[in-house]
Structure formats: C-alpha cells, structure tokens
Short mmCIF file of C-alpha atoms in Angstrom, two decimals:
data_model
loop_
_atom_site.label_atom_id
_atom_site.label_comp_id
_atom_site.label_asym_id
_atom_site.label_seq_id
_atom_site.Cartn_x
_atom_site.Cartn_y
_atom_site.Cartn_z
CA MET X 241 35.93 -41.43 -4.25
CA ILE X 242 37.72 -38.10 -4.47
CA ALA X 243 34.79 -36.17 -2.99
CA GLY X 244 34.48 -38.69 -0.16
CA ALA X 245 38.19 -38.48 0.59
CA LEU X 246 37.97 -34.69 0.60
CA GLU X 247 35.14 -34.74 3.13
CA ALA X 248 36.91 -37.29 5.33
CA SER X 249 40.14 -35.30 5.44
CA TRP X 250 38.56 -31.84 5.65
CA ILE X 251 39.96 -29.56 8.34
CA TYR X 252 37.89 -26.60 9.54
CA VAL X 253 39.36 -23.13 9.67
CA ASN X 254 38.00 -20.82 12.35
CA VAL X 255 36.21 -17.99 10.57
CA ASN X 256 34.27 -15.14 12.15
CA ILE X 257 31.53 -14.58 9.56
CA ASN X 258 30.33 -11.51 11.45
CA GLU X 259 33.39 -9.69 10.16
CA TYR X 260 31.97 -9.95 6.63
CA HIS X 261 28.71 -8.38 7.78
CA LEU X 262 30.66 -5.49 9.30
CA PHE X 263 32.51 -4.60 6.10
CA PRO X 264 32.12 -0.93 5.12
CA ASP X 265 29.51 -0.54 2.38
CA PRO X 266 31.99 0.01 -0.51
CA VAL X 267 33.97 -3.11 0.47
CA PHE X 268 30.83 -5.18 1.09
CA LYS X 269 29.50 -4.22 -2.34
CA ILE X 270 32.72 -5.25 -4.08
CA HIS X 271 32.51 -8.77 -2.64
CA PHE X 272 28.75 -9.32 -2.43
CA ARG X 273 27.52 -7.15 -5.35
CA MET X 274 25.08 -5.11 -3.27
CA SER X 275 25.10 -2.74 -0.33
CA ARG X 276 24.60 -3.99 3.21
CA GLY X 277 21.15 -2.36 3.29
CA VAL X 278 19.99 -4.15 0.15
CA PHE X 279 21.45 -7.42 1.44
CA LYS X 280 19.33 -7.09 4.59
CA ILE X 281 16.25 -6.66 2.38
CA LEU X 282 17.26 -9.82 0.49
CA VAL X 283 17.55 -11.76 3.76
CA GLN X 284 14.06 -10.59 4.78
CA THR X 285 12.63 -11.44 1.35
CA VAL X 286 14.04 -14.96 1.25
CA GLY X 287 13.22 -15.57 4.92
CA ASN X 288 9.59 -14.51 4.48
CA HIS X 289 9.23 -16.73 1.42
CA LEU X 290 10.71 -19.80 3.10
CA ARG X 291 8.61 -19.17 6.20
CA SER X 292 5.42 -18.95 4.11
CA LYS X 293 6.29 -22.28 2.47
CA GLY X 294 7.14 -23.93 5.78
CA ARG X 295 10.71 -24.53 4.61
CA LEU X 296 12.69 -22.19 6.87
CA ARG X 297 15.23 -24.53 8.41
CA ARG X 298 16.08 -24.53 12.08
CA VAL X 299 19.84 -24.81 11.74
CA ARG X 300 22.73 -23.43 13.72
CA THR X 301 23.78 -21.24 10.80
CA PRO X 302 21.63 -18.07 10.54
CA LEU X 303 19.94 -17.41 7.21
CA GLN X 304 21.92 -14.20 6.76
CA ASP X 305 25.16 -16.21 6.93
CA ILE X 306 23.83 -18.83 4.51
CA LEU X 307 22.86 -16.11 2.04
CA LEU X 308 26.27 -14.49 2.43
CA MET X 309 27.96 -17.72 1.34
CA VAL X 310 25.60 -18.34 -1.57
CA VAL X 311 25.86 -14.77 -2.87
CA TRP X 312 29.66 -15.15 -2.82
CA ILE X 313 29.32 -18.35 -4.88
CA MET X 314 27.04 -16.64 -7.41
CA ALA X 315 29.24 -13.55 -7.66
CA THR X 316 32.53 -15.38 -8.25
CA PRO X 317 33.89 -18.34 -10.23
CA ASP X 318 35.46 -19.73 -7.03
CA SER X 319 35.20 -23.47 -6.41
CA PHE X 320 32.99 -24.81 -3.64
CA ARG X 321 36.14 -26.11 -1.96
CA SER X 322 37.74 -22.68 -1.78
CA VAL X 323 34.51 -20.95 -0.69
CA ALA X 324 33.95 -23.61 1.98
CA LEU X 325 37.44 -22.97 3.32
CA ARG X 326 36.83 -19.21 3.31
CA PHE X 327 33.64 -19.52 5.38
CA GLY X 328 34.70 -22.41 7.63
CA ARG X 329 32.26 -25.01 6.29
CA ARG X 330 32.48 -28.40 4.61
CA PRO X 331 31.98 -28.37 0.80
CA SER X 332 28.99 -30.71 1.17
CA THR X 333 27.37 -28.35 3.68
CA LEU X 334 28.00 -25.41 1.38
CA TRP X 335 26.41 -27.28 -1.55
CA ASP X 336 23.35 -27.98 0.60
CA PHE X 337 23.08 -24.26 1.44
CA TYR X 338 23.55 -23.32 -2.23
CA SER X 339 20.86 -25.62 -3.65
CA TYR X 340 18.48 -24.55 -0.85
CA VAL X 341 18.91 -20.83 -1.56
CA VAL X 342 18.95 -20.82 -5.38
CA GLU X 343 15.71 -22.81 -5.37
CA ALA X 344 14.15 -20.19 -3.10
CA LEU X 345 15.44 -17.34 -5.28
CA ARG X 346 14.03 -19.03 -8.37
CA GLU X 347 10.65 -19.28 -6.65
CA VAL X 348 10.53 -15.59 -5.70
CA ALA X 349 11.72 -14.52 -9.16
CA LYS X 350 8.09 -14.17 -10.25
CA ASP X 351 7.81 -11.15 -7.95
CA TYR X 352 10.77 -9.37 -9.54
CA ILE X 353 10.73 -10.46 -13.18
CA LYS X 354 7.35 -9.23 -14.38
CA TRP X 355 5.83 -8.25 -17.70
CA PRO X 356 5.19 -4.48 -17.64
CA SER X 357 1.68 -3.25 -17.01
CA GLU X 358 -0.05 -1.03 -19.57
CA GLU X 359 0.98 2.07 -17.62
CA GLU X 360 4.58 0.88 -17.40
CA ARG X 361 4.60 0.12 -21.12
CA ARG X 362 3.52 3.71 -21.84
CA ASP X 363 6.49 4.99 -19.84
CA ILE X 364 8.88 2.57 -21.55
CA LYS X 365 7.62 3.55 -25.01
CA GLU X 366 7.99 7.24 -24.25
CA SER X 367 11.50 6.74 -22.88
CA PHE X 368 12.65 4.87 -25.99
CA ARG X 369 10.96 7.40 -28.27
CA ARG X 370 12.43 10.40 -26.49
CA ALA X 371 15.93 8.95 -26.47
CA THR X 372 16.15 7.44 -29.97
CA GLY X 373 13.07 8.51 -31.90
CA PHE X 374 11.93 4.88 -32.23
CA PRO X 375 8.17 4.60 -31.51
CA GLY X 376 6.23 1.81 -29.85
CA ALA X 377 9.16 -0.15 -28.37
CA ILE X 378 8.34 -1.77 -25.03
CA GLY X 379 11.32 -4.12 -24.79
CA CYS X 380 14.36 -5.60 -26.49
CA ILE X 381 14.63 -9.35 -26.95
CA ASP X 382 17.68 -11.55 -27.40
CA CYS X 383 19.26 -14.79 -26.26
CA THR X 384 22.53 -15.46 -24.50
CA HIS X 385 24.43 -18.71 -24.05
CA ILE X 386 25.30 -19.82 -20.52
CA TYR X 387 28.24 -22.22 -20.82
CA ILE X 388 27.99 -25.41 -18.79
CA THR X 389 29.64 -28.78 -18.26
CA ALA X 390 28.21 -31.66 -20.28
CA PRO X 391 24.84 -32.71 -18.80
CA VAL X 392 24.35 -36.32 -17.76
CA GLN X 393 21.48 -36.81 -20.23
CA ASP X 394 21.17 -35.66 -23.86
CA ALA X 395 24.57 -33.94 -23.74
CA ALA X 396 24.82 -33.71 -27.55
CA GLN X 397 21.75 -31.47 -27.69
CA TYR X 398 23.53 -28.86 -25.56
CA VAL X 399 26.44 -28.46 -28.00
CA ASN X 400 26.18 -25.00 -29.59
CA ARG X 401 27.62 -23.64 -32.83
CA HIS X 402 30.93 -22.97 -31.06
CA ASP X 403 31.18 -26.69 -30.22
CA THR X 404 30.78 -26.10 -26.48
CA TYR X 405 28.00 -27.04 -24.07
CA SER X 406 25.50 -24.34 -23.15
CA MET X 407 21.93 -23.39 -22.33
CA ASN X 408 20.32 -20.77 -24.56
CA VAL X 409 18.51 -18.22 -22.36
CA GLN X 410 16.00 -15.70 -23.75
CA ALA X 411 15.24 -12.37 -22.09
CA VAL X 412 13.15 -9.27 -22.79
CA VAL X 413 14.78 -6.14 -21.33
CA ASP X 414 13.29 -2.68 -20.89
CA ASN X 415 14.81 0.81 -20.98
CA GLN X 416 16.16 0.54 -17.41
CA LEU X 417 17.91 -2.81 -18.04
CA LEU X 418 15.23 -4.65 -16.06
CA VAL X 419 14.55 -8.18 -17.30
CA ARG X 420 10.82 -8.22 -18.04
CA HIS X 421 10.58 -11.78 -19.27
CA LEU X 422 12.94 -14.73 -18.88
CA HIS X 423 12.84 -18.08 -20.65
CA VAL X 424 15.38 -20.59 -19.31
CA GLY X 425 16.18 -24.19 -20.15
CA GLU X 426 16.53 -24.53 -23.92
CA VAL X 427 19.51 -26.48 -25.23
CA GLY X 428 22.53 -24.72 -26.70
CA SER X 429 22.02 -26.23 -30.14
CA MET X 430 18.74 -24.34 -30.57
CA ASN X 431 18.83 -21.02 -32.45
CA ASP X 432 17.24 -17.83 -31.12
CA LYS X 433 14.29 -17.91 -33.50
CA ARG X 434 13.27 -21.39 -32.43
CA VAL X 435 13.77 -20.57 -28.74
CA PHE X 436 11.30 -17.71 -29.15
CA ARG X 437 8.85 -19.83 -31.13
CA ARG X 438 8.88 -22.49 -28.41
CA SER X 439 8.57 -20.02 -25.54
CA PRO X 440 5.14 -19.38 -23.98
CA LEU X 441 5.83 -15.66 -24.55
CA CYS X 442 5.37 -16.12 -28.30
CA HIS X 443 2.00 -17.82 -27.90
CA ASP X 444 0.84 -15.45 -25.16
CA ILE X 445 1.47 -12.47 -27.45
CA LEU X 446 -0.72 -14.04 -30.12
CA LYS X 447 -3.63 -14.64 -27.75
CA VAL X 448 -6.65 -12.35 -28.04
CA GLU X 449 -7.58 -11.66 -24.45
CA GLU X 450 -8.81 -8.77 -22.36
CA GLU X 451 -5.36 -8.24 -20.85
CA ARG X 452 -3.04 -8.53 -23.82
CA LEU X 453 0.73 -8.48 -23.46
CA LEU X 454 1.02 -5.98 -26.30
CA ASN X 455 -1.32 -3.36 -27.72
CA ALA X 456 -1.61 -2.85 -31.46
CA ASP X 457 0.97 -0.04 -31.48
CA GLU X 458 3.51 -1.89 -29.31
CA HIS X 459 6.31 -4.23 -30.33
CA LEU X 460 9.52 -5.92 -29.29
CA LEU X 461 12.87 -5.16 -30.90
CA GLY X 462 14.96 -8.09 -32.08
CA ASP X 463 17.98 -8.67 -34.28
CA GLY X 464 18.14 -10.38 -37.65
CA GLY X 465 17.82 -13.78 -36.00
CA TYR X 466 14.10 -13.21 -35.43
CA THR X 467 11.13 -13.14 -37.81
CA LEU X 468 9.52 -9.82 -38.74
CA THR X 469 5.92 -9.69 -37.49
CA ASP X 470 3.42 -7.10 -36.29
CA PHE X 471 4.83 -7.43 -32.77
CA MET X 472 8.53 -7.93 -33.63
CA MET X 473 10.65 -5.27 -35.33
CA ILE X 474 13.99 -6.37 -36.80
CA PRO X 475 16.61 -4.48 -38.85
CA PHE X 476 16.72 -4.45 -42.63
CA PRO X 477 19.26 -7.01 -43.88
CA ASN X 478 22.68 -5.54 -44.56
CA ASP X 479 23.35 -7.82 -47.52
CA ALA X 480 21.67 -5.30 -49.83
CA ARG X 481 22.13 -1.61 -50.50
CA LEU X 482 20.09 0.26 -47.92
CA THR X 483 18.26 3.50 -48.54
CA GLU X 484 18.91 6.43 -46.23
CA GLU X 485 15.62 5.77 -44.46
CA GLN X 486 16.42 2.08 -43.99
CA ALA X 487 19.88 2.83 -42.63
CA SER X 488 18.37 5.35 -40.20
CA PHE X 489 15.80 2.76 -39.10
CA ASN X 490 18.53 0.19 -38.45
CA LYS X 491 20.60 2.69 -36.48
CA LYS X 492 17.75 3.76 -34.21
CA LEU X 493 16.68 0.15 -33.66
CA SER X 494 20.26 -0.75 -32.74
CA GLN X 495 20.45 2.18 -30.33
CA CYS X 496 17.40 0.80 -28.54
CA ARG X 497 18.40 -2.85 -28.71
CA VAL X 498 21.79 -2.32 -27.08
CA ARG X 499 19.91 -2.42 -23.75
CA VAL X 500 19.48 -6.18 -23.86
CA GLU X 501 23.18 -6.62 -24.61
CA ASN X 502 23.98 -4.27 -21.72
CA ALA X 503 21.75 -6.30 -19.40
CA PHE X 504 23.46 -9.57 -20.34
CA ALA X 505 26.89 -7.95 -19.89
CA ARG X 506 25.90 -6.56 -16.52
CA GLY X 507 24.38 -9.85 -15.39
CA LYS X 508 27.40 -11.92 -16.32
CA GLY X 509 29.83 -9.30 -15.09
CA LYS X 510 28.13 -9.01 -11.72
CA TRP X 511 27.04 -12.61 -11.14
CA ARG X 512 30.15 -14.11 -12.65
CA ARG X 513 29.35 -17.77 -12.20
CA LEU X 514 26.98 -17.23 -15.14
CA LYS X 515 30.07 -17.20 -17.36
CA PHE X 516 30.49 -20.93 -16.73
CA LEU X 517 28.35 -23.21 -14.60
CA HIS X 518 29.93 -26.40 -13.27
CA ALA X 519 26.73 -28.42 -12.92
CA ARG X 520 25.32 -31.39 -14.80
CA ASN X 521 21.77 -31.36 -13.44
CA PRO X 522 19.47 -29.19 -15.64
CA ALA X 523 17.27 -28.40 -12.62
CA ILE X 524 20.22 -26.84 -10.76
CA LEU X 525 21.24 -24.94 -13.91
CA VAL X 526 17.73 -23.52 -14.29
CA ASP X 527 17.57 -22.54 -10.62
CA HIS X 528 20.96 -20.80 -10.73
CA ILE X 529 20.34 -18.89 -13.96
CA THR X 530 16.88 -17.74 -12.86
CA ALA X 531 18.20 -16.79 -9.41
CA SER X 532 21.01 -14.73 -10.96
CA PHE X 533 18.64 -12.68 -13.11
CA MET X 534 16.28 -12.34 -10.15
CA LEU X 535 19.18 -10.76 -8.21
CA HIS X 536 19.96 -8.60 -11.25
CA ASN X 537 16.44 -7.11 -11.05
CA PHE X 538 16.37 -7.13 -7.25
CA THR X 539 19.41 -4.88 -6.96
CA ILE X 540 18.11 -2.45 -9.60
CA LEU X 541 14.65 -2.25 -8.04
CA ASN X 542 16.20 -1.57 -4.64
CA GLY X 543 18.17 1.39 -5.90
CA GLU X 544 21.66 -0.01 -6.49
CA LYS X 545 23.55 2.25 -8.86
CA PHE X 546 25.40 1.02 -11.92
CA TRP X 547 29.12 0.63 -11.59
CA GLU X 548 31.25 2.03 -14.35
CA ASP X 549 34.06 -0.52 -14.42
CA ASP X 550 34.58 -3.59 -12.25
CA GLU X 551 30.99 -4.83 -12.17
CA LEU X 552 30.61 -5.06 -15.92
CA ALA X 553 32.09 -7.04 -18.73
CA ARG X 554 32.15 -3.66 -20.48
CA PRO X 555 31.16 -0.27 -19.06
CA ILE X 556 27.63 1.08 -19.38
CA ARG X 557 27.53 4.80 -19.91
CA ASN X 558 24.74 6.82 -18.34
CA ASN X 559 23.12 7.52 -21.71
CA GLN X 560 22.77 3.77 -22.33
CA VAL X 561 20.24 3.54 -19.50
CA LEU X 562 17.23 5.34 -20.82
CA GLY X 563 15.77 7.90 -18.49
CA ASN X 564 15.76 11.63 -18.92
CA GLN X 565 19.05 11.77 -20.79
CA VAL X 566 19.12 11.75 -24.57
CA PHE X 567 20.97 8.92 -26.24
CA ASP X 568 24.02 9.88 -28.29
CA ASP X 569 22.85 9.72 -31.89
CA ASN X 570 26.43 9.36 -33.11
CA GLU X 571 26.99 6.05 -31.31
CA ASP X 572 27.24 2.99 -33.56
CA ASN X 573 26.92 0.17 -32.12
CA GLY X 574 12.90 -18.38 -42.30
CA ASP X 575 10.83 -20.15 -39.93
CA ASP X 576 7.16 -19.38 -39.43
CA LEU X 577 5.48 -18.98 -36.04
CA ASN X 578 3.33 -22.09 -36.16
CA GLU X 579 3.18 -24.00 -32.92
CA GLU X 580 5.28 -27.16 -33.06
CA GLN X 581 5.07 -30.42 -31.16
CA GLU X 582 7.34 -30.75 -28.14
CA ALA X 583 10.16 -33.21 -28.87
CA ASP X 584 10.69 -34.17 -25.23
CA GLN X 585 7.74 -33.16 -23.09
CA GLU X 586 9.13 -34.57 -19.87
CA ARG X 587 12.41 -32.66 -20.09
CA LEU X 588 10.95 -29.47 -21.54
CA ASP X 589 7.78 -29.15 -19.50
CA ALA X 590 7.31 -25.41 -19.05
CA ALA X 591 6.55 -23.85 -15.70
CA ALA X 592 5.52 -20.23 -16.28
CA PHE X 593 5.33 -17.45 -13.70
CA ASN X 594 4.14 -14.20 -15.23
CA GLY X 595 7.40 -13.02 -16.76
CA VAL X 596 9.51 -16.05 -15.78
CA GLU X 597 9.57 -19.33 -17.66
CA TYR X 598 11.89 -22.24 -17.20
CA HIS X 599 12.26 -25.83 -18.32
CA THR X 600 13.64 -28.77 -16.41
#
C-alpha cells in the first residue's frame, strides 16, 4: 500500500545526469568510489557481458547512467527513495536498474575473483616471506558478517551470536588485498569453521588432481576459529603459556593475516551498503555481496590507489599492503573436515565459478 501510494504520488525532479559524468576526477571518486577512467572501463565490461548474453536492454537510459545510479546505491547507505529523487527516476525504476546491474556484476565476478595460478602463488609466498618471515603463505582466510533484514524464509537460521540477522561470508585474500576466493550465502548462525567445511574450497583443496589449488609447501592462514591441517596454519592458543618460538609464530602469522581484515574493512568502507543490506530475498543479497567484492577487486586491478582516510573503516598504511616494503615487525595487531550432508539442498545449492561461490 505504502509503496503503491509512493509511486502514484511521485513527482519527478529535473536532473542533468551528464553533470555527474563531468565531475573532476577527485570529486567523482569521492561519490562513485573510482576514477572516471576506471568507471568507463566498468561500463565497457558490463556492456560487453550483457551484449554477449543477449540481455543488453534497449532503453532510453544509457547504460553508463544506469551504472552511475547503481554504483551510488552500492557506495552509500542511502534509501532507494532518496537516490531516485537525486537522479530523477521513480524508485521502482531504480530498483529495476539495480537488480539488473548487480546480477550482471555477479556474473562477471568470475573474471575478477580468481584463485592464483602457480606463478602467482610463488609471488605471493615470496611477498609474505620477505615482509614477515612467514613461509609458504598464499592467502589469508576469514569470514565476515553482512547484516541484513530478516529474510522471508528460515529467518531464525540467519540470527548470529549477536542476536542480529546476517549472512556469513568467507573470503581468501592475498598480499595485495585482492579477494582470491569468495563463498557467499551461508546463514549468520553458522560459525567460520563450519562455513569453511561446507564450502567447495575445502573439498577442492583435498582433491588430488593435476592442477591442485595448493602445493605441498603452501597453506592458508586462519585464526583460532579454524582447524589446524597441512593446508591451514592457525595460531597457538593463548590460553596456555607460550614459548618464545610460539609467541613469535603467532605474531608473524597475525602480521600476515591482518590483510584479510584490511580487505573486509576496505570493502565495507568503500561499498558501504555492505554494512547493512535492506533486502529479504537471499538471491538479491548474494548478488549484491558478490558484486561489491567484484568491484573491490576491479578497482584494485585497474590501478586505483588506496585512500588513507575516508574510504576505509580504518586506515590502511602502506606497509600493510605487501609489496616491496617491509612490514613493521613492532606492530601488534573441534570439528573434523569430514564432508557432511546438506541440510537444505534447494536453498544451499552451490554455484561455483573458479574463485567465486555463492548459495541461493
């Protein structure tokens, strides 16, 4: 009733969208989280994908304007009503644009969220080793909760330990804060260890194939919420007296693992609707979350520099992005892995794309 009344009484405001496209680069980047040059590449990327799928719409609104609106939605917590007013569109039209674009971004995510090749893993290992002294690390793994409104179905399963609704999202992040693997769609009540055990990543690592995800001397770095295995390094528990060697191990592991926390902070600080998603449909939630991390990688891969303040929930110093600089050594910062039966196959049917996995 309310939505219908809003549409019936909606008054258009004349807006010249071209003025947004003509913003100077620093101003454009503040509002749309990327430079004008990178935005043009994004328009070409999405346009080529939609054209290849036969889904490029012939509408009066150019794709570059549609993407401008959707990027604004993803970069801010603004309501659809306020964004529609800002761009001179009806809220229902804006929602149609939004669902159209985030689906396309989710589909192209497989081209930007990829498991590192063997050559890339060598570079990642060397970067971690040179910066922290920790050998064999090819990525840092962790989960983050994306807070949501109560879903229409199975809402109780999404209630996390903080008594709020969320999706638990797992990511593997490399030395450059690139997301190398993404697993989206698990309910907020599920702990990190079980999310990993259920993810195809866990089972793919255990497979003995010609092209393995990890070599014998390679491993992921997790926190105490994960199980220690040949491919997963975790810190020694702090509930006992640690030897000097154990304390040093924990410190170096933590210095590496801060990258995944930095990536989550950057993602939520830059694409701020990730802090709370007003959507009840799990498919839309999955599309939006995957699209946001796709844009996270897209901007990095296209040369966007890190911002020191406004973009982030907390600043990322240069030495926290592993490259040629040495990390500051003074900075502080029991289930098994047996495969289990899916509880709800229809809702949690995995669709895997190289480094991207999501459930609907």
